[in-house]
PDB file of C-alpha atoms in Angstrom:
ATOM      1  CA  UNK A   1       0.000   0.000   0.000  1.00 52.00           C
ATOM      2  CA  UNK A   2       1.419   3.596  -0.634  1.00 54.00           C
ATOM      3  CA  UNK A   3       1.308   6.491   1.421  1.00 52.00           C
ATOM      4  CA  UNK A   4      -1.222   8.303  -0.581  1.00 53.00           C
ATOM      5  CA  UNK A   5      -3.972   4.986  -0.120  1.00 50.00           C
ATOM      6  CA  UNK A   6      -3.421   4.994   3.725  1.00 50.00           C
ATOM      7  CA  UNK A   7      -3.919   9.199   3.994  1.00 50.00           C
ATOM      8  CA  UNK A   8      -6.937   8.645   2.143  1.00 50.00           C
ATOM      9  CA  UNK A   9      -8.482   6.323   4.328  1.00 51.00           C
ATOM     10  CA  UNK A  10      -7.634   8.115   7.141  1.00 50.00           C
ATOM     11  CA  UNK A  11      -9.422  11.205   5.997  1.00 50.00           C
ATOM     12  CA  UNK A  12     -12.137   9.588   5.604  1.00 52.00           C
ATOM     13  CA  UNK A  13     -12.490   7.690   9.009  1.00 52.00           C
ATOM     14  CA  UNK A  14     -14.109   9.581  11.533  1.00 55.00           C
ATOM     15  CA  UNK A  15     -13.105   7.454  14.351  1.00 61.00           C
ATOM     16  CA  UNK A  16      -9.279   8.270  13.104  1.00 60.00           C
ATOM     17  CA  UNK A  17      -9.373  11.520  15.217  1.00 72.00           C
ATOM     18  CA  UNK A  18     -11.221  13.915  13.335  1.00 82.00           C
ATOM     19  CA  UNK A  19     -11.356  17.200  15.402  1.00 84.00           C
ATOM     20  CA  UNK A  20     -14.662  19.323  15.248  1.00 88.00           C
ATOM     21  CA  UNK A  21     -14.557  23.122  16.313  1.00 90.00           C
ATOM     22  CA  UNK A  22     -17.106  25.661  17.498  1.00 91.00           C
ATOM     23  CA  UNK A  23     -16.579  29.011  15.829  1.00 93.00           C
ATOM     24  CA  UNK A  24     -16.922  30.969  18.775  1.00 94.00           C
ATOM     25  CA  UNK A  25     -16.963  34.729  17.375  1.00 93.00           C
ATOM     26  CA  UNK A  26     -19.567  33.391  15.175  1.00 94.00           C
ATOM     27  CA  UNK A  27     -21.751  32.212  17.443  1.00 94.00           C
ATOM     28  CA  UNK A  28     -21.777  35.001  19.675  1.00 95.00           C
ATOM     29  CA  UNK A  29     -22.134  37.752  16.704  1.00 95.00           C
ATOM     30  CA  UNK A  30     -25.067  35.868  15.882  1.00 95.00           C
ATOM     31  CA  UNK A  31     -26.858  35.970  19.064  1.00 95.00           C
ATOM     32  CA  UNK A  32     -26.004  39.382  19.173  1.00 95.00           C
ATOM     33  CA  UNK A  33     -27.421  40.127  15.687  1.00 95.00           C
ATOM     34  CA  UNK A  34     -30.484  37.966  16.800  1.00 95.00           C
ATOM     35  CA  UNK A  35     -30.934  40.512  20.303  1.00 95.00           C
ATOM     36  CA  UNK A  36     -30.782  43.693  18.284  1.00 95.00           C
ATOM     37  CA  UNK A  37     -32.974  42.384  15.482  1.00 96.00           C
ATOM     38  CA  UNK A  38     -35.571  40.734  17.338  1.00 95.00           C
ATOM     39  CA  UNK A  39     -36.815  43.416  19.281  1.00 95.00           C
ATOM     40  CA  UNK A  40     -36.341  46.060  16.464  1.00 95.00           C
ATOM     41  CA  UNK A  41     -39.125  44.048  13.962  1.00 95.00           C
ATOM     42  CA  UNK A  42     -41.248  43.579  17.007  1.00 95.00           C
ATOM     43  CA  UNK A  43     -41.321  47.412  17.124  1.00 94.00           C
ATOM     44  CA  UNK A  44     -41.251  48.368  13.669  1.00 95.00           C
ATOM     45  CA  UNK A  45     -44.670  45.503  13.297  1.00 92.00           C
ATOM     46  CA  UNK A  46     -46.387  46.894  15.787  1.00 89.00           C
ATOM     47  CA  UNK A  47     -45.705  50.465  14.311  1.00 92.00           C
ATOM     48  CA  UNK A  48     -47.343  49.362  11.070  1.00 91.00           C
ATOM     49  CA  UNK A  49     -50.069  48.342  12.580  1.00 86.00           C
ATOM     50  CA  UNK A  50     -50.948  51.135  14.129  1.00 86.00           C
ATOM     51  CA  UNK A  51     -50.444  52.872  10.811  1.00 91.00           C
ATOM     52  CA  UNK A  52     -52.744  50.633   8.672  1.00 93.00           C
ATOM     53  CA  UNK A  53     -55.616  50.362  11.518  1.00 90.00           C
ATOM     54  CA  UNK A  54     -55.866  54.100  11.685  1.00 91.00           C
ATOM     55  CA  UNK A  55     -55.547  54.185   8.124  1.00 94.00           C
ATOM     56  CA  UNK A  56     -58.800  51.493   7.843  1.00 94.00           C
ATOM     57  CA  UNK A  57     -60.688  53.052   9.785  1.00 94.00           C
ATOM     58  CA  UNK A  58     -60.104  56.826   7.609  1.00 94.00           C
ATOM     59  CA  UNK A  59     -60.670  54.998   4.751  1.00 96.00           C
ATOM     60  CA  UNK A  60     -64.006  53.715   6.191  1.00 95.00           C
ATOM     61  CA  UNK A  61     -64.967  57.107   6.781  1.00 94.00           C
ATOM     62  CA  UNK A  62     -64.481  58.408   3.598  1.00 96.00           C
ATOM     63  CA  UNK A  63     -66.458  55.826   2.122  1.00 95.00           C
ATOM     64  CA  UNK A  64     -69.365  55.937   4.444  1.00 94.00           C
ATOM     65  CA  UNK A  65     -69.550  59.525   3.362  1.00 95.00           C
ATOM     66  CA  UNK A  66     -69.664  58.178  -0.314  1.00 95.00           C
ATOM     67  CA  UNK A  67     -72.094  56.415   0.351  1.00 92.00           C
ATOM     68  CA  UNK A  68     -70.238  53.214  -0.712  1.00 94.00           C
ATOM     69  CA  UNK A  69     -71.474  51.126   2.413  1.00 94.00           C
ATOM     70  CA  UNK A  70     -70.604  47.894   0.872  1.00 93.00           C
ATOM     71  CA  UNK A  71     -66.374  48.846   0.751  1.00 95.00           C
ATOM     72  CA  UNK A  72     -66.531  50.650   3.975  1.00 95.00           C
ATOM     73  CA  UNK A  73     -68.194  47.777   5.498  1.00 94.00           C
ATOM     74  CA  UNK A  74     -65.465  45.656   4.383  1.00 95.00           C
ATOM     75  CA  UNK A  75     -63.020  47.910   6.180  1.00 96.00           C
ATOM     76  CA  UNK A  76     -64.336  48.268   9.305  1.00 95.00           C
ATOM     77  CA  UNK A  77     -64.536  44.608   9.269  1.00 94.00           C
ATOM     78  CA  UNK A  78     -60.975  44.000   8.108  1.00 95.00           C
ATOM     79  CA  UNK A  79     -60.643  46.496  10.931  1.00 95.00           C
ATOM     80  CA  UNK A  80     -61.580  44.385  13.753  1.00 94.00           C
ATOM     81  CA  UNK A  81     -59.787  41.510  12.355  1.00 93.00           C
ATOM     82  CA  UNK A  82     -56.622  43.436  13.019  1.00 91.00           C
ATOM     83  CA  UNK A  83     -57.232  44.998  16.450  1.00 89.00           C
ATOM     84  CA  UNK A  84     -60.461  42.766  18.110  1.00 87.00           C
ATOM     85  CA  UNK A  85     -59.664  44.008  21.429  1.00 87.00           C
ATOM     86  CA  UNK A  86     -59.111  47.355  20.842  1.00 86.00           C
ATOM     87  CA  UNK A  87     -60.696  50.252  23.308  1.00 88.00           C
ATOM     88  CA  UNK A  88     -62.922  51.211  20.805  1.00 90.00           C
ATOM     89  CA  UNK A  89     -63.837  48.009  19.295  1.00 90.00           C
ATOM     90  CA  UNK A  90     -67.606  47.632  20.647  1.00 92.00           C
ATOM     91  CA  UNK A  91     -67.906  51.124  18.974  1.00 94.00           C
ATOM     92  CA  UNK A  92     -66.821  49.892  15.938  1.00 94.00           C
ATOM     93  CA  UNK A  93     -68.688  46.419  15.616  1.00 94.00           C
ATOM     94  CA  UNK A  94     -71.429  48.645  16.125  1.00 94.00           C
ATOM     95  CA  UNK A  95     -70.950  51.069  12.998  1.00 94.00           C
ATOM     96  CA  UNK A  96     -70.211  47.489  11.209  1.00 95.00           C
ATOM     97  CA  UNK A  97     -73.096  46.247  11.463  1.00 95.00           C
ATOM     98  CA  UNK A  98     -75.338  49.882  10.731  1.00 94.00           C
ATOM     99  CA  UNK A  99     -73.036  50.313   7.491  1.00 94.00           C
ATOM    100  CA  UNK A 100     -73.223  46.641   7.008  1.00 92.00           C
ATOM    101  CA  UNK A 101     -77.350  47.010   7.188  1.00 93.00           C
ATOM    102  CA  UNK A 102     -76.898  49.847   4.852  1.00 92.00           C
ATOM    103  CA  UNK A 103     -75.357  47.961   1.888  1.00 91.00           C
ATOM    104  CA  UNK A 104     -77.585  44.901   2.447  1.00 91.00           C
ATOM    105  CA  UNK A 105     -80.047  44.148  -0.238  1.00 90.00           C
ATOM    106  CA  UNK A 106     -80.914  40.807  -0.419  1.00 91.00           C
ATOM    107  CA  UNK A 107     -82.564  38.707   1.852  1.00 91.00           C
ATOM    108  CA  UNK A 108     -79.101  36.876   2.105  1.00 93.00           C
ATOM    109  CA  UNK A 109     -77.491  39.845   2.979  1.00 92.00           C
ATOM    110  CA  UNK A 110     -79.752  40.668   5.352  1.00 93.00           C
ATOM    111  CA  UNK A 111     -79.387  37.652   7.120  1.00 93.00           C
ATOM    112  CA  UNK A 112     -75.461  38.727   7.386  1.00 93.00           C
ATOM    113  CA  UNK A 113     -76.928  42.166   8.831  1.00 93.00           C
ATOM    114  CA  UNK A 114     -79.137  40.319  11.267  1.00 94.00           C
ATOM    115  CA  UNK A 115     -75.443  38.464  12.347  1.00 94.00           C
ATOM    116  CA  UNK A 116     -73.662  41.048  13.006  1.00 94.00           C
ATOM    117  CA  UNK A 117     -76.369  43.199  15.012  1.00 95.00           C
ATOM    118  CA  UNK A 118     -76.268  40.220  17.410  1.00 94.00           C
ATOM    119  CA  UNK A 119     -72.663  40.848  17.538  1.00 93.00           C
ATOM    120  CA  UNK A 120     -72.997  44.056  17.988  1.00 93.00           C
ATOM    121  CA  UNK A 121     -75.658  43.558  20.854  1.00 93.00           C
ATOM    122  CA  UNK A 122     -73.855  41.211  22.503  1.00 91.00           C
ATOM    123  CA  UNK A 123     -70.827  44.114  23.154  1.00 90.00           C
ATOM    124  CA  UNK A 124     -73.061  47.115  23.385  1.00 90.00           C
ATOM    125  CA  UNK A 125     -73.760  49.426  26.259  1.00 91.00           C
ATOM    126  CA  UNK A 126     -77.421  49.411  28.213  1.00 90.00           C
ATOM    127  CA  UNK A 127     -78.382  52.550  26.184  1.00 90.00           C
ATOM    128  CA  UNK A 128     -77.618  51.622  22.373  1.00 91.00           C
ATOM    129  CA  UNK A 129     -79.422  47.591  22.948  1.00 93.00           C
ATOM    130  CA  UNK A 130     -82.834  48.879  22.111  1.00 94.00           C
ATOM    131  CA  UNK A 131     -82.051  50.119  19.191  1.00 94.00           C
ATOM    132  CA  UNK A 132     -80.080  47.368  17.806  1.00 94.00           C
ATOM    133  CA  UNK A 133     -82.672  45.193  18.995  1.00 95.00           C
ATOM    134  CA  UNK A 134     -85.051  47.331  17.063  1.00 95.00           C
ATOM    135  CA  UNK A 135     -83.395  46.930  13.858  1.00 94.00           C
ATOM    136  CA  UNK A 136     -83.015  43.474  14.020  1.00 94.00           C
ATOM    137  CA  UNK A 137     -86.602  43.014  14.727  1.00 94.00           C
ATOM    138  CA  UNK A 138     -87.825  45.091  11.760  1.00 93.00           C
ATOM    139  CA  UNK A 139     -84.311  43.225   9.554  1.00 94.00           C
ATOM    140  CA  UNK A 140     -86.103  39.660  10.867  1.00 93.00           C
ATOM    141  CA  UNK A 141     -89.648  40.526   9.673  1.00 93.00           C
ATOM    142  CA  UNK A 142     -88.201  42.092   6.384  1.00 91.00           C
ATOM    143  CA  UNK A 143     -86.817  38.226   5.108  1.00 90.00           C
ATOM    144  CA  UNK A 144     -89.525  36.374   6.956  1.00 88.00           C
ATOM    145  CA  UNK A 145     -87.888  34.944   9.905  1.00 84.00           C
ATOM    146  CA  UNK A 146     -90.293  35.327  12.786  1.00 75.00           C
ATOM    147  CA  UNK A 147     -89.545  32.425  15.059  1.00 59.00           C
TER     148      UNK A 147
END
């Protein structure tokens, strides 16, 4: 056997001593990478968020005074998708389902409209339940639905 057979095998045997080494500066750079990254996206997400939920509900607006009831409906609703426990989230189910009401037309729809009144009335204050109830009475005899 030469010398060049028996360096190959040895190479290639890993119980021949092979020697495995943690690249500390590496590691550590990448935890520290990882410490100042981590809690920088958590701010800059949360920052956006803000942004765009202010932003749907502006956009809601403007389209409520369109009259476009249908698309602002949509935003409010992608709205509370994004913040459902925000402070004034019972305030806004509430205009959801009044805009959503508004852009109802068929007896489908309606039945959507009835849905998210009882949302609605399940969040609302003492003072604003009769008149959700109200609607959804009047909604419930408008498709047929009295028991």
């Amino acid at each position: 056997m030469s010398s060049k057979s028996k360096r190959r095998s040895r190479a290639g045997d890993l119980k021949g001593g092979t020697r495995r080494v943690l690249n500390y500066p590496l590691v550590i750079g990448t935890f520290c990478v990882l410490a100042v990254i981590g809690p920088l996206s958590y701010a800059w997400h949360s920052y956006q968020a803000r942004n765009i939920s202010s932003s749907l509900l502006g956009r809601a607006s403007v389209l409520e005074a369109e009259g476009e009831w249908r698309k602002s409906a949509d935003y409010l609703f992608r709205y509370l998708r994004l913040n459902p426990d925000a402070p004034d989230a019972v305030e806004v189910r509430i205009r959801l389902a009044k805009t959503f009401d508004q852009s109802a037309e068929s007896a489908r729809e309606k039945s959507r409209a009835i849905d998210q009144y009882y949302r609605a009335l399940g969040l609302a204050p003492a003072g604003e339940k009769r008149e959700l109830r109200r609607r959804i009475c009047e909604l419930l005899l408008e498709i047929g639905r009295w028991a």
